[in-house]
Coordinates of C-alpha atoms and ligand atoms in Angstrom, one line a residue:
X101 CA -16.0 1.1 -19.5
X102 CA -18.5 2.3 -17.0
X103 CA -18.0 5.1 -14.3
X104 CA -20.0 4.8 -11.1
X105 CA -19.9 7.4 -8.4
X106 CA -20.0 6.6 -4.4
X107 CA -21.4 9.5 -2.6
X108 CA -20.5 9.4 1.1
X109 CA -22.9 12.0 3.1
X110 CA -20.7 13.9 5.6
X111 CA -21.4 13.6 9.5
X112 CA -22.5 17.2 9.2
X113 CA -25.0 19.1 7.5
X114 CA -23.9 20.5 3.7
X115 CA -21.0 18.0 3.6
X116 CA -20.6 15.1 1.1
X117 CA -17.9 13.5 -0.8
X118 CA -18.0 12.0 -4.3
X119 CA -15.9 8.8 -5.2
X120 CA -15.7 7.9 -9.0
X121 CA -15.2 4.2 -9.7
X122 CA -14.3 3.2 -13.0
X123 CA -15.5 -0.6 -14.0
X124 CA -14.1 -2.4 -17.3
X125 CA -16.1 -5.8 -18.1
X126 CA -14.5 -8.9 -18.9
X127 CA -15.5 -11.0 -21.9
X128 CA -14.1 -14.3 -20.1
X129 CA -16.2 -15.3 -17.3
X130 CA -13.1 -17.7 -15.9
X131 CA -10.7 -15.1 -15.9
X132 CA -9.8 -13.7 -12.7
X133 CA -11.4 -10.3 -11.5
X134 CA -9.3 -7.6 -10.0
X135 CA -9.7 -4.4 -8.0
X136 CA -7.0 -1.8 -7.8
X137 CA -7.5 1.5 -5.7
X138 CA -4.8 4.4 -4.9
X139 CA -4.3 6.9 -2.3
X140 CA -6.1 5.4 0.6
X141 CA -3.7 7.7 2.4
X142 CA -4.6 10.7 0.9
X143 CA -1.4 12.1 0.2
X144 CA 0.4 9.3 -1.5
X145 CA -0.2 9.9 -5.0
X146 CA 2.0 8.0 -7.2
X147 CA -0.8 5.2 -7.4
X148 CA -3.1 8.1 -8.5
X149 CA -0.7 9.0 -11.2
X150 CA -0.3 5.3 -12.4
X151 CA -3.8 4.5 -12.6
X152 CA -4.7 7.7 -14.3
X153 CA -2.4 6.1 -17.3
X154 CA -3.6 2.9 -16.7
X155 CA -7.3 3.9 -17.2
X156 CA -6.6 5.4 -20.8
X157 CA -4.6 1.8 -21.8
X158 CA -7.7 0.1 -20.5
X159 CA -10.1 2.0 -22.2
X160 CA -8.2 1.6 -25.4
X161 CA -8.0 -2.1 -24.5
X162 CA -12.0 -2.2 -24.0
X163 CA -12.6 -0.8 -27.5
X164 CA -10.4 -3.8 -29.0
X165 CA -12.3 -6.3 -26.9
X166 CA -8.8 -7.2 -24.9
X167 CA -10.0 -7.1 -21.3
X168 CA -10.8 -10.7 -20.4
X169 CA -11.5 -10.5 -16.5
X170 CA -13.7 -7.8 -14.8
X171 CA -11.4 -4.7 -13.8
X172 CA -12.4 -2.2 -10.9
X173 CA -10.1 0.7 -10.5
X174 CA -10.7 3.6 -7.8
X175 CA -7.8 6.1 -8.6
X176 CA -8.3 8.1 -5.6
X177 CA -9.8 6.1 -2.8
X178 CA -10.2 8.8 0.1
X179 CA -11.9 11.9 -0.8
X180 CA -12.3 12.5 3.0
X181 CA -8.4 12.6 3.6
X182 CA -8.0 14.6 0.5
X183 CA -10.0 17.3 2.2
X184 CA -8.0 17.5 5.4
X185 CA -6.1 20.9 4.7
X186 CA -5.3 23.0 7.9
X187 CA -2.7 25.1 8.6
X188 CA -1.3 25.2 5.0
X189 CA -0.6 21.1 5.5
X190 CA -2.2 18.1 4.6
X191 CA -3.0 15.2 6.6
X192 CA -3.6 12.3 4.5
X193 CA -3.1 9.5 6.9
X194 CA -5.3 10.0 9.8
X195 CA -8.9 11.0 10.1
X196 CA -8.7 14.1 12.2
X197 CA -12.2 13.4 13.5
X198 CA -11.1 10.0 15.3
X199 CA -7.1 10.0 14.9
X200 CA -7.6 6.5 13.2
X201 CA -5.1 5.7 10.5
X202 CA -7.5 5.7 7.2
X203 CA -5.4 2.2 6.6
X204 CA -6.6 0.4 9.8
X205 CA -9.8 -0.5 11.5
X206 CA -11.2 -2.4 8.3
X207 CA -14.0 -4.8 9.5
X208 CA -12.6 -8.3 10.0
X209 CA -14.9 -10.7 8.7
X210 CA -15.6 -13.8 6.4
X211 CA -16.2 -13.5 2.7
X212 CA -19.5 -15.0 3.3
X213 CA -20.6 -12.3 5.3
X214 CA -19.6 -9.8 2.5
X215 CA -22.9 -8.3 2.0
X216 CA -23.2 -7.2 5.7
X217 CA -20.4 -4.6 4.9
X218 CA -23.1 -2.5 3.4
X219 CA -25.9 -3.1 5.1
X220 CA -27.5 -0.2 7.1
X221 CA -24.8 2.0 6.4
X222 CA -26.6 5.1 8.2
X223 CA -25.3 3.8 11.5
X224 CA -21.4 4.5 10.5
X225 CA -19.8 7.8 10.4
X226 CA -18.3 8.9 7.1
X227 CA -14.8 7.5 7.4
X228 CA -16.1 4.1 8.5
X229 CA -18.8 4.2 5.5
X230 CA -16.0 4.9 2.9
X231 CA -13.6 2.0 4.5
X232 CA -17.0 -0.4 4.3
X233 CA -17.7 0.4 0.7
X234 CA -14.2 0.2 -0.4
X235 CA -13.5 -3.3 1.0
X236 CA -17.2 -4.5 -0.4
X237 CA -15.6 -3.8 -3.6
X238 CA -12.6 -5.5 -2.9
X239 CA -14.1 -8.4 -1.9
X240 CA -16.0 -8.8 -5.0
X241 CA -12.5 -9.8 -6.6
X242 CA -10.0 -12.5 -6.9
X243 CA -7.0 -10.1 -6.8
X244 CA -6.6 -6.7 -5.0
X245 CA -4.2 -4.0 -5.3
X246 CA -3.7 -1.6 -2.7
X247 CA -1.2 1.2 -4.2
X248 CA 0.6 3.0 -1.4
X249 CA 4.1 5.0 -0.8
X250 CA 6.3 5.5 1.7
X251 CA 8.4 8.5 2.8
X252 CA 11.9 8.3 0.6
X253 CA 11.6 4.8 -0.8
X254 CA 12.3 2.1 -3.3
X255 CA 9.7 0.6 -4.7
X256 CA 8.5 -2.6 -2.6
X257 CA 5.5 -4.3 -1.5
X258 CA 4.1 -6.2 1.6
X259 CA 2.9 -9.5 0.5
X260 CA 1.4 -12.1 3.0
X261 CA 3.2 -15.0 3.0
X262 CA -0.1 -16.9 2.0
X263 CA 0.2 -15.3 -1.4
X264 CA 3.9 -16.3 -1.8
X265 CA 5.8 -17.2 -3.9
X266 CA 2.9 -16.9 -6.7
X267 CA 3.0 -13.2 -6.4
X268 CA 6.5 -13.0 -7.6
X269 CA 5.1 -12.2 -11.0
X270 CA 3.7 -8.7 -9.7
X271 CA 7.1 -8.0 -8.1
X272 CA 8.6 -8.7 -11.7
X273 CA 6.3 -6.8 -13.4
X274 CA 6.3 -3.8 -11.7
X275 CA 10.3 -4.2 -11.2
X276 CA 10.0 -4.2 -7.7
X277 CA 13.2 -3.5 -5.7
X278 CA 12.3 -5.7 -2.7
X279 CA 9.5 -7.7 -1.3
X280 CA 8.7 -7.8 2.4
X281 CA 6.9 -10.9 3.3
X282 CA 4.5 -10.3 6.0
X283 CA 2.6 -12.7 8.3
X284 CA 0.4 -10.9 10.6
X285 CA -3.3 -10.2 10.7
X286 CA -3.7 -6.2 11.4
X287 CA -7.1 -4.2 10.5
X288 CA -5.0 -2.6 7.3
X289 CA -7.2 -2.9 4.1
X290 CA -4.8 -5.4 2.2
X291 CA -4.9 -7.7 5.5
X292 CA -8.6 -7.2 6.1
X293 CA -9.0 -8.4 2.4
X294 CA -7.1 -11.5 3.2
X295 CA -8.7 -12.2 6.4
X296 CA -12.0 -12.3 4.8
X297 CA -10.7 -15.2 2.8
X298 CA -8.5 -16.8 5.1
X299 CA -11.5 -17.4 7.0
X300 CA -13.9 -18.2 4.5
X301 CA -14.9 -21.1 6.4
X302 CA -15.1 -19.5 10.1
X303 CA -12.7 -21.6 12.4
X304 CA -11.0 -23.0 9.6
X305 CA -8.1 -21.1 8.5
X306 CA -6.8 -21.2 5.2
X307 CA -3.1 -20.3 4.8
X308 CA -2.2 -20.9 1.4
X309 CA -3.5 -19.3 -2.1
X310 CA -2.7 -19.6 -5.6
X311 CA -5.4 -17.7 -7.2
X312 CA -6.0 -15.1 -5.0
X313 CA -3.9 -12.1 -4.1
X314 CA -4.1 -9.2 -1.7
X315 CA -1.0 -6.8 -1.6
X316 CA -0.1 -3.3 -0.7
X317 CA 2.5 -1.8 -3.2
X318 CA 4.4 0.7 -1.8
X319 CA 5.2 2.8 -5.0
X320 CA 8.6 4.5 -3.8
X321 CA 8.3 7.8 -1.9
X322 CA 5.6 10.4 -1.6
X323 CA 7.6 12.9 -3.8
X324 CA 8.0 10.3 -6.7
X325 CA 5.2 11.4 -8.9
X326 CA 6.3 12.2 -12.5
X327 CA 4.8 11.6 -15.9
X328 CA 7.6 9.3 -17.0
X329 CA 7.5 7.0 -13.9
X330 CA 3.6 7.0 -13.8
X331 CA 3.4 5.8 -17.2
X332 CA 6.4 3.2 -16.8
X333 CA 4.4 1.9 -13.7
X334 CA 1.2 1.7 -15.9
X335 CA 3.0 -0.4 -18.3
X336 CA 4.4 -2.7 -15.3
X337 CA 0.7 -2.9 -14.0
X338 CA -0.5 -3.8 -17.5
X339 CA 1.9 -6.4 -17.9
X340 CA 1.1 -8.0 -14.6
X341 CA -2.8 -8.0 -16.0
X342 CA -1.7 -9.7 -19.2
X343 CA 0.5 -12.4 -17.3
X344 CA -2.8 -13.1 -15.3
X345 CA -5.0 -13.5 -18.1
X346 CA -7.1 -10.3 -17.2
X347 CA -6.2 -8.1 -20.2
X348 CA -5.1 -10.1 -23.7
X349 CA -1.4 -8.9 -24.6
X350 CA 0.4 -11.9 -26.1
X351 CA 3.8 -9.8 -26.4
X352 CA 4.2 -9.9 -22.9
X353 CA 7.1 -11.9 -21.6
X354 CA 7.6 -11.7 -17.8
X355 CA 11.1 -12.2 -16.7
X356 CA 12.0 -13.7 -13.1
X357 CA 11.9 -11.9 -9.8
X358 CA 15.4 -11.3 -8.7
X359 CA 14.8 -8.9 -5.7
X360 CA 14.9 -9.6 -2.5
X361 CA 12.3 -11.3 -0.4
X362 CA 12.6 -10.4 3.1
X363 CA 10.3 -11.7 6.0
X364 CA 9.3 -8.6 8.3
X365 CA 11.4 -10.2 10.8
X366 CA 14.7 -9.4 8.9
X367 CA 13.7 -5.8 8.8
X368 CA 16.1 -3.6 10.7
X369 CA 14.0 -0.6 11.9
X370 CA 16.4 2.0 12.4
X371 CA 15.3 4.4 15.3
X372 CA 16.5 7.5 16.8
X373 CA 17.7 6.8 20.4
X374 CA 17.2 10.7 21.1
X375 CA 15.3 13.8 19.6
X376 CA 17.5 16.1 17.2
X377 CA 18.5 17.1 13.7
X378 CA 19.3 14.2 11.4
X379 CA 22.3 14.2 9.4
X380 CA 22.0 11.1 7.0
X381 CA 25.6 9.7 5.7
X382 CA 23.7 6.6 3.5
X383 CA 20.7 6.8 1.5
X384 CA 18.1 4.6 -0.2
X385 CA 19.1 1.7 -2.5
X386 CA 22.5 1.6 -1.0
X387 CA 23.9 -1.5 0.6
X388 CA 25.7 -1.4 3.6
X389 CA 27.7 -3.5 5.7
X390 CA 27.5 -4.1 9.8
X391 CA 28.6 -1.2 11.4
X392 CA 28.5 1.5 9.1
X393 CA 27.6 4.9 9.7
X394 CA 24.3 5.4 8.6
X395 CA 23.4 9.0 10.4
X396 CA 24.6 11.4 13.1
X397 CA 21.8 13.0 15.3
X398 CA 22.8 16.5 16.6
X399 CA 21.0 16.1 19.9
X400 CA 22.5 19.2 21.7
X401 CA 23.5 21.7 19.2
X402 CA 26.8 23.5 19.6
X403 CA 28.0 21.1 22.7
X404 CA 30.9 19.1 22.1
X405 CA 29.4 16.0 22.9
X406 CA 26.2 17.0 21.1
X407 CA 25.8 14.5 18.8
X408 CA 25.2 10.6 18.4
X409 CA 26.4 8.3 15.7
X410 CA 24.1 5.6 14.2
X411 CA 25.5 2.5 12.9
X412 CA 24.1 -0.3 10.9
X413 CA 23.1 -3.4 13.4
X414 CA 24.0 -5.8 10.3
X415 CA 24.5 -5.8 6.6
X416 CA 21.3 -4.9 4.3
X417 CA 19.7 -2.9 1.7
X418 CA 18.3 0.4 2.6
X419 CA 14.7 0.4 1.6
X420 CA 13.3 3.4 2.9
X421 CA 14.6 6.8 4.6
X422 CA 12.3 9.6 6.3
X423 CA 12.2 13.1 5.0
X424 CA 11.8 15.1 8.0
X425 CA 15.1 16.0 9.5
X426 CA 13.8 16.9 12.9
X427 CA 13.5 13.2 14.8
X428 CA 11.7 12.6 18.0
X429 CA 13.1 9.9 20.6
X430 CA 12.4 6.5 18.9
X431 CA 11.3 8.1 15.7
X432 CA 11.9 5.9 12.5
X433 CA 15.0 6.8 10.7
X434 CA 15.2 4.0 8.1
X435 CA 14.3 0.3 6.9
X436 CA 17.2 -1.8 6.1
X437 CA 16.0 -5.2 4.7
X438 CA 18.9 -7.6 6.1
X439 CA 19.7 -11.3 5.7
X440 CA 19.2 -12.3 9.1
X441 CA 16.5 -11.7 11.8
X442 CA 16.4 -8.4 13.6
X443 CA 17.5 -8.7 17.3
X444 CA 14.6 -6.0 18.0
X445 CA 11.0 -7.3 18.3
X446 CA 8.2 -6.2 16.2
X447 CA 4.2 -6.1 16.5
X448 CA 2.6 -8.3 14.0
X449 CA 1.2 -7.2 10.5
X450 CA 2.6 -4.5 8.2
X451 CA 5.1 -2.5 9.6
X452 CA 3.4 1.1 9.7
X453 CA 1.4 1.7 6.5
Ligands
ZN262 ZN1 0.1 4.4 2.7

């Protein structure tokens, strides 16, 4: 194992960030190469905990000659966001300097222009230099996992239809509760990586990949950071690495993924019609029927008609829920994976991560 460090010079004098990168060299040139990062949204730490334990396992495997494909691990991908504490709270999702989501605005390029990502980096501000170096590393691999988490959430992943159903082994290995099949092209990390592969030959879009994979994994909720959970998730990721021939472990037998694989069109984003205090009646992991009472919003406390009930538009599985109890008008409350397309429209790309 080799640990290198990327130094991101700040945009003001006297500031720089250091980003450790773990490299495990594979012994089989034909084995797939994988890139795994966590905490691109700096306050989403289940993946960082997972990778801490996975690195220990990989280091042991390295000593036993069991690493077959090159593995690159960035356990904490966003030191800039991790430093953004203000008024006692952390902002890990948006760059305070530009109000840009740390998981948006990744350059959309063809893989053949990969080297251009890191040319003349001095031209870019620190957050852009970070993004360019992360995606440059990712595009050196065949498989890319970006580990995030939701607010209160089951474990699920956004997987582009171009990688499905081959990616069901990842869902099985990690024991995911659901997969959300996406079809869009946003500038999120995962989608910028797949964009580069899809347009390897500019103008000729490739729409299916058996040997590549770029996925956003949502490792449950922000507070789901516990030793046993992180160790068991690390075991899950290890099983995926074994199944893909990146590490040698003949004892691994993957079961079939039995959870729902739901197109994004079938996700009911439950939104608040008005601002108020949220009282949830249902929680993540529950199946609801059409018309079930999901939440009550107290819009005018104390008034006889001061609350609104929110009902399920159709049957489905509650995948996520917000943790805040004050909601603004049109604020998200829940994501429900349903059997039929939602009547509400949506923008292309991952829902909001
Ligand atoms: Zn995230």
